[in-house]
Amino acid sequence: MRVGTSGALQADIPIGSHLVTEHAVGLDSLMQFYPLVETGLEVEVATGIQQSLDLAYRPYCVRGSDLLREQLGAGMVVGNTLTCPGFYGPQGRVLRLDLRLPDLISRFQSFRHQSAEGEFRLTNFEMETAGYYGLGRMLGHEVVSLNAIVANRATGEFATNAEATVNDLIQKTLDRV
């Protein structure tokens, strides 16, 4: 179980909320080294993101544990987390270097995939969940990611008391375990 901070990508996810990750999309290369088997929806989403971002490689997409999401994520926002391999450029921040994709955040925000399950959109981002979900699947573990939303890149808002949001999520998680 991952309990950590995250930034929202969509304006309708408020600062201070708690989000449980249904699917995680990895922009990192971790799964290039393991035999991850993805479902049809996961491949479609990953391929769509590859095309949307004009990437030379296909990201990976993995659904987390339904059991843990239901048990620990009751009442939380359910989302799809983008796992970025860094805090700056991969999350659209400019620090002394221009980005190859200056509109990276808007591409993340506007990505949509329609399937029989409904509309898939990226709701938030951080730097660990996709790797956990992928390794968990391959090892036969139930894995879930619980996210304290401390920033919203769509609205430009940042938590004034991120520590309280994180502490509330930790306590909620401990109460449910």
PDB file of C-alpha atoms in Angstrom:
ATOM      1  CA  MET A   1       0.000   0.000   0.000  1.00  0.00           C
ATOM      2  CA  ARG A   2       1.290   3.411  -0.967  1.00  0.00           C
ATOM      3  CA  VAL A   3       0.129   6.375   1.099  1.00  0.00           C
ATOM      4  CA  GLY A   4       1.606   9.596  -0.212  1.00  0.00           C
ATOM      5  CA  THR A   5       1.206  13.004  -1.762  1.00  0.00           C
ATOM      6  CA  SER A   6       0.051  13.762  -5.255  1.00  0.00           C
ATOM      7  CA  GLY A   7      -0.853  16.633  -7.523  1.00  0.00           C
ATOM      8  CA  ALA A   8      -4.214  16.771  -9.269  1.00  0.00           C
ATOM      9  CA  LEU A   9      -4.341  17.222 -13.030  1.00  0.00           C
ATOM     10  CA  GLN A  10      -8.067  17.991 -13.267  1.00  0.00           C
ATOM     11  CA  ALA A  11      -9.811  21.097 -11.939  1.00  0.00           C
ATOM     12  CA  ASP A  12     -12.622  19.066 -10.320  1.00  0.00           C
ATOM     13  CA  ILE A  13     -10.285  17.320  -7.856  1.00  0.00           C
ATOM     14  CA  PRO A  14     -10.053  19.611  -4.835  1.00  0.00           C
ATOM     15  CA  ILE A  15      -6.989  20.378  -2.767  1.00  0.00           C
ATOM     16  CA  GLY A  16      -7.145  18.406   0.474  1.00  0.00           C
ATOM     17  CA  SER A  17      -9.071  15.491  -1.026  1.00  0.00           C
ATOM     18  CA  HIS A  18      -8.029  11.855  -0.869  1.00  0.00           C
ATOM     19  CA  LEU A  19      -7.785   9.849  -4.085  1.00  0.00           C
ATOM     20  CA  VAL A  20      -7.560   6.074  -4.526  1.00  0.00           C
ATOM     21  CA  THR A  21      -5.883   4.930  -7.729  1.00  0.00           C
ATOM     22  CA  GLU A  22      -7.761   2.523  -9.993  1.00  0.00           C
ATOM     23  CA  HIS A  23      -5.244   2.453 -12.865  1.00  0.00           C
ATOM     24  CA  ALA A  24      -1.686   3.688 -12.873  1.00  0.00           C
ATOM     25  CA  VAL A  25       0.169   4.707 -16.026  1.00  0.00           C
ATOM     26  CA  GLY A  26       3.961   4.558 -15.929  1.00  0.00           C
ATOM     27  CA  LEU A  27       5.982   7.005 -17.990  1.00  0.00           C
ATOM     28  CA  ASP A  28       9.116   5.395 -16.578  1.00  0.00           C
ATOM     29  CA  SER A  29      10.985   2.486 -18.170  1.00  0.00           C
ATOM     30  CA  LEU A  30      10.663  -0.010 -15.275  1.00  0.00           C
ATOM     31  CA  MET A  31       8.388  -2.454 -17.090  1.00  0.00           C
ATOM     32  CA  GLN A  32      10.809  -2.637 -20.031  1.00  0.00           C
ATOM     33  CA  PHE A  33      12.727  -5.042 -17.792  1.00  0.00           C
ATOM     34  CA  TYR A  34       9.869  -7.326 -16.690  1.00  0.00           C
ATOM     35  CA  PRO A  35       7.284  -9.505 -18.462  1.00  0.00           C
ATOM     36  CA  LEU A  36       4.193  -7.480 -17.500  1.00  0.00           C
ATOM     37  CA  VAL A  37       1.006  -8.712 -19.159  1.00  0.00           C
ATOM     38  CA  GLU A  38      -1.498  -5.898 -19.698  1.00  0.00           C
ATOM     39  CA  THR A  39      -5.222  -6.192 -20.454  1.00  0.00           C
ATOM     40  CA  GLY A  40      -6.745  -4.823 -23.662  1.00  0.00           C
ATOM     41  CA  LEU A  41      -7.866  -1.593 -21.986  1.00  0.00           C
ATOM     42  CA  GLU A  42      -4.438  -1.114 -20.417  1.00  0.00           C
ATOM     43  CA  VAL A  43      -2.686  -1.520 -23.782  1.00  0.00           C
ATOM     44  CA  GLU A  44      -5.173   0.845 -25.456  1.00  0.00           C
ATOM     45  CA  VAL A  45      -4.638   3.522 -22.795  1.00  0.00           C
ATOM     46  CA  ALA A  46      -0.845   3.171 -22.868  1.00  0.00           C
ATOM     47  CA  THR A  47      -0.774   3.331 -26.676  1.00  0.00           C
ATOM     48  CA  GLY A  48      -3.059   6.365 -26.652  1.00  0.00           C
ATOM     49  CA  ILE A  49      -0.795   8.183 -24.212  1.00  0.00           C
ATOM     50  CA  GLN A  50       2.265   7.263 -26.284  1.00  0.00           C
ATOM     51  CA  GLN A  51       0.620   8.843 -29.333  1.00  0.00           C
ATOM     52  CA  SER A  52      -0.689  11.852 -27.407  1.00  0.00           C
ATOM     53  CA  LEU A  53       2.761  12.638 -26.008  1.00  0.00           C
ATOM     54  CA  ASP A  54       4.653  11.590 -29.154  1.00  0.00           C
ATOM     55  CA  LEU A  55       6.847   9.242 -27.117  1.00  0.00           C
ATOM     56  CA  ALA A  56       9.409   6.870 -28.673  1.00  0.00           C
ATOM     57  CA  TYR A  57       8.320   4.153 -26.217  1.00  0.00           C
ATOM     58  CA  ARG A  58       4.965   2.863 -25.003  1.00  0.00           C
ATOM     59  CA  PRO A  59       4.189   3.618 -21.359  1.00  0.00           C
ATOM     60  CA  TYR A  60       2.504   0.893 -19.329  1.00  0.00           C
ATOM     61  CA  CYS A  61      -0.862   0.865 -17.604  1.00  0.00           C
ATOM     62  CA  VAL A  62      -1.871  -1.397 -14.704  1.00  0.00           C
ATOM     63  CA  ARG A  63      -5.084  -1.712 -12.689  1.00  0.00           C
ATOM     64  CA  GLY A  64      -4.597  -1.971  -8.942  1.00  0.00           C
ATOM     65  CA  SER A  65      -6.406  -4.184  -6.466  1.00  0.00           C
ATOM     66  CA  ASP A  66     -10.200  -3.940  -6.605  1.00  0.00           C
ATOM     67  CA  LEU A  67     -10.354  -5.527  -3.144  1.00  0.00           C
ATOM     68  CA  LEU A  68      -8.073  -2.951  -1.483  1.00  0.00           C
ATOM     69  CA  ARG A  69      -9.593  -0.055  -3.432  1.00  0.00           C
ATOM     70  CA  GLU A  70     -13.032  -0.989  -2.077  1.00  0.00           C
ATOM     71  CA  GLN A  71     -11.766  -1.669   1.448  1.00  0.00           C
ATOM     72  CA  LEU A  72      -9.465   1.323   1.894  1.00  0.00           C
ATOM     73  CA  GLY A  73     -10.740   3.816  -0.665  1.00  0.00           C
ATOM     74  CA  ALA A  74     -14.396   4.096   0.346  1.00  0.00           C
ATOM     75  CA  GLY A  75     -15.554   7.696   0.012  1.00  0.00           C
ATOM     76  CA  MET A  76     -12.375   8.788  -1.782  1.00  0.00           C
ATOM     77  CA  VAL A  77     -12.097  10.182  -5.283  1.00  0.00           C
ATOM     78  CA  VAL A  78     -11.353   7.270  -7.637  1.00  0.00           C
ATOM     79  CA  GLY A  79      -8.772   8.157 -10.231  1.00  0.00           C
ATOM     80  CA  ASN A  80      -6.115   7.123 -12.699  1.00  0.00           C
ATOM     81  CA  THR A  81      -2.646   8.102 -11.604  1.00  0.00           C
ATOM     82  CA  LEU A  82       0.171   9.070 -13.954  1.00  0.00           C
ATOM     83  CA  THR A  83       3.567   8.015 -12.606  1.00  0.00           C
ATOM     84  CA  CYS A  84       6.319  10.341 -13.822  1.00  0.00           C
ATOM     85  CA  PRO A  85      10.053   9.511 -13.679  1.00  0.00           C
ATOM     86  CA  GLY A  86      10.968  12.820 -12.115  1.00  0.00           C
ATOM     87  CA  PHE A  87       9.689  15.890 -10.347  1.00  0.00           C
ATOM     88  CA  TYR A  88      10.609  18.573 -12.896  1.00  0.00           C
ATOM     89  CA  GLY A  89      10.440  18.057 -16.687  1.00  0.00           C
ATOM     90  CA  PRO A  90       8.324  14.873 -16.551  1.00  0.00           C
ATOM     91  CA  GLN A  91       5.742  16.816 -14.506  1.00  0.00           C
ATOM     92  CA  GLY A  92       5.835  19.831 -16.834  1.00  0.00           C
ATOM     93  CA  ARG A  93       7.980  22.075 -14.633  1.00  0.00           C
ATOM     94  CA  VAL A  94      10.532  24.330 -16.285  1.00  0.00           C
ATOM     95  CA  LEU A  95      13.796  24.708 -14.418  1.00  0.00           C
ATOM     96  CA  ARG A  96      16.555  26.338 -16.468  1.00  0.00           C
ATOM     97  CA  LEU A  97      15.783  24.130 -19.495  1.00  0.00           C
ATOM     98  CA  ASP A  98      12.924  24.354 -21.939  1.00  0.00           C
ATOM     99  CA  LEU A  99      10.676  21.322 -22.255  1.00  0.00           C
ATOM    100  CA  ARG A 100      10.441  19.287 -25.446  1.00  0.00           C
ATOM    101  CA  LEU A 101       6.650  19.422 -24.961  1.00  0.00           C
ATOM    102  CA  PRO A 102       5.839  22.862 -23.502  1.00  0.00           C
ATOM    103  CA  ASP A 103       2.148  21.898 -23.412  1.00  0.00           C
ATOM    104  CA  LEU A 104       2.794  18.659 -21.494  1.00  0.00           C
ATOM    105  CA  ILE A 105       0.382  19.400 -18.640  1.00  0.00           C
ATOM    106  CA  SER A 106      -2.459  20.281 -21.006  1.00  0.00           C
ATOM    107  CA  ARG A 107      -1.805  17.034 -22.911  1.00  0.00           C
ATOM    108  CA  PHE A 108      -2.047  15.095 -19.633  1.00  0.00           C
ATOM    109  CA  GLN A 109      -5.232  16.956 -18.723  1.00  0.00           C
ATOM    110  CA  SER A 110      -6.939  16.501 -22.072  1.00  0.00           C
ATOM    111  CA  PHE A 111      -6.122  12.808 -22.583  1.00  0.00           C
ATOM    112  CA  ARG A 112      -9.305  10.718 -22.812  1.00  0.00           C
ATOM    113  CA  HIS A 113      -9.944   7.123 -23.801  1.00  0.00           C
ATOM    114  CA  GLN A 114     -13.444   5.754 -24.345  1.00  0.00           C
ATOM    115  CA  SER A 115     -14.099   2.080 -23.605  1.00  0.00           C
ATOM    116  CA  ALA A 116     -16.939  -0.180 -22.527  1.00  0.00           C
ATOM    117  CA  GLU A 117     -15.955   0.687 -18.933  1.00  0.00           C
ATOM    118  CA  GLY A 118     -16.503   4.389 -19.599  1.00  0.00           C
ATOM    119  CA  GLU A 119     -14.211   7.353 -20.027  1.00  0.00           C
ATOM    120  CA  PHE A 120     -10.607   7.019 -18.871  1.00  0.00           C
ATOM    121  CA  ARG A 121      -8.819  10.233 -17.926  1.00  0.00           C
ATOM    122  CA  LEU A 122      -5.655  11.003 -16.003  1.00  0.00           C
ATOM    123  CA  THR A 123      -6.565  12.527 -12.655  1.00  0.00           C
ATOM    124  CA  ASN A 124      -3.298  13.036 -10.784  1.00  0.00           C
ATOM    125  CA  PHE A 125       0.423  12.391 -10.883  1.00  0.00           C
ATOM    126  CA  GLU A 126       3.258  11.315  -8.643  1.00  0.00           C
ATOM    127  CA  MET A 127       6.383   9.142  -8.972  1.00  0.00           C
ATOM    128  CA  GLU A 128       5.769   5.586  -7.660  1.00  0.00           C
ATOM    129  CA  THR A 129       2.357   3.991  -8.158  1.00  0.00           C
ATOM    130  CA  ALA A 130       2.679   2.427 -11.630  1.00  0.00           C
ATOM    131  CA  GLY A 131       5.818   0.517 -10.667  1.00  0.00           C
ATOM    132  CA  TYR A 132       4.130  -0.787  -7.523  1.00  0.00           C
ATOM    133  CA  TYR A 133       1.047  -1.848  -9.461  1.00  0.00           C
ATOM    134  CA  GLY A 134       3.081  -3.583 -12.169  1.00  0.00           C
ATOM    135  CA  LEU A 135       5.351  -5.448  -9.769  1.00  0.00           C
ATOM    136  CA  GLY A 136       2.393  -6.294  -7.541  1.00  0.00           C
ATOM    137  CA  ARG A 137       0.525  -7.866 -10.446  1.00  0.00           C
ATOM    138  CA  MET A 138       3.504  -9.972 -11.489  1.00  0.00           C
ATOM    139  CA  LEU A 139       4.182 -11.124  -7.921  1.00  0.00           C
ATOM    140  CA  GLY A 140       0.528 -11.846  -7.150  1.00  0.00           C
ATOM    141  CA  HIS A 141       0.170  -9.112  -4.505  1.00  0.00           C
ATOM    142  CA  GLU A 142      -2.821  -6.900  -3.801  1.00  0.00           C
ATOM    143  CA  VAL A 143      -1.592  -3.302  -4.237  1.00  0.00           C
ATOM    144  CA  VAL A 144      -3.331   0.045  -3.782  1.00  0.00           C
ATOM    145  CA  SER A 145      -2.241   3.684  -3.870  1.00  0.00           C
ATOM    146  CA  LEU A 146      -3.873   6.282  -1.629  1.00  0.00           C
ATOM    147  CA  ASN A 147      -3.076   9.881  -2.501  1.00  0.00           C
ATOM    148  CA  ALA A 148      -3.288  13.081  -0.478  1.00  0.00           C
ATOM    149  CA  ILE A 149      -3.980  15.817  -3.038  1.00  0.00           C
ATOM    150  CA  VAL A 150      -1.732  18.719  -2.045  1.00  0.00           C
ATOM    151  CA  ALA A 151      -1.643  20.649  -5.330  1.00  0.00           C
ATOM    152  CA  ASN A 152      -3.833  21.140  -8.368  1.00  0.00           C
ATOM    153  CA  ARG A 153      -1.964  21.930 -11.577  1.00  0.00           C
ATOM    154  CA  ALA A 154      -5.193  22.747 -13.432  1.00  0.00           C
ATOM    155  CA  THR A 155      -6.202  25.508 -11.018  1.00  0.00           C
ATOM    156  CA  GLY A 156      -2.729  26.523  -9.826  1.00  0.00           C
ATOM    157  CA  GLU A 157      -3.701  25.918  -6.202  1.00  0.00           C
ATOM    158  CA  PHE A 158      -1.404  24.513  -3.537  1.00  0.00           C
ATOM    159  CA  ALA A 159      -2.357  23.239  -0.094  1.00  0.00           C
ATOM    160  CA  THR A 160      -1.740  25.716   2.697  1.00  0.00           C
ATOM    161  CA  ASN A 161      -1.570  22.845   5.187  1.00  0.00           C
ATOM    162  CA  ALA A 162      -0.419  19.769   3.246  1.00  0.00           C
ATOM    163  CA  GLU A 163       0.674  18.093   6.470  1.00  0.00           C
ATOM    164  CA  ALA A 164      -2.926  17.997   7.739  1.00  0.00           C
ATOM    165  CA  THR A 165      -4.142  16.406   4.491  1.00  0.00           C
ATOM    166  CA  VAL A 166      -1.421  13.764   4.685  1.00  0.00           C
ATOM    167  CA  ASN A 167      -2.040  13.098   8.389  1.00  0.00           C
ATOM    168  CA  ASP A 168      -5.791  12.750   7.754  1.00  0.00           C
ATOM    169  CA  LEU A 169      -5.090  10.196   5.010  1.00  0.00           C
ATOM    170  CA  ILE A 170      -2.689   8.240   7.225  1.00  0.00           C
ATOM    171  CA  GLN A 171      -5.224   8.120  10.059  1.00  0.00           C
ATOM    172  CA  LYS A 172      -8.069   7.146   7.717  1.00  0.00           C
ATOM    173  CA  THR A 173      -5.916   4.352   6.294  1.00  0.00           C
ATOM    174  CA  LEU A 174      -4.905   3.047   9.724  1.00  0.00           C
ATOM    175  CA  ASP A 175      -8.544   3.089  10.878  1.00  0.00           C
ATOM    176  CA  ARG A 176      -9.540   0.992   7.854  1.00  0.00           C
ATOM    177  CA  VAL A 177      -6.735  -1.538   8.108  1.00  0.00           C
TER     178      VAL A 177
END
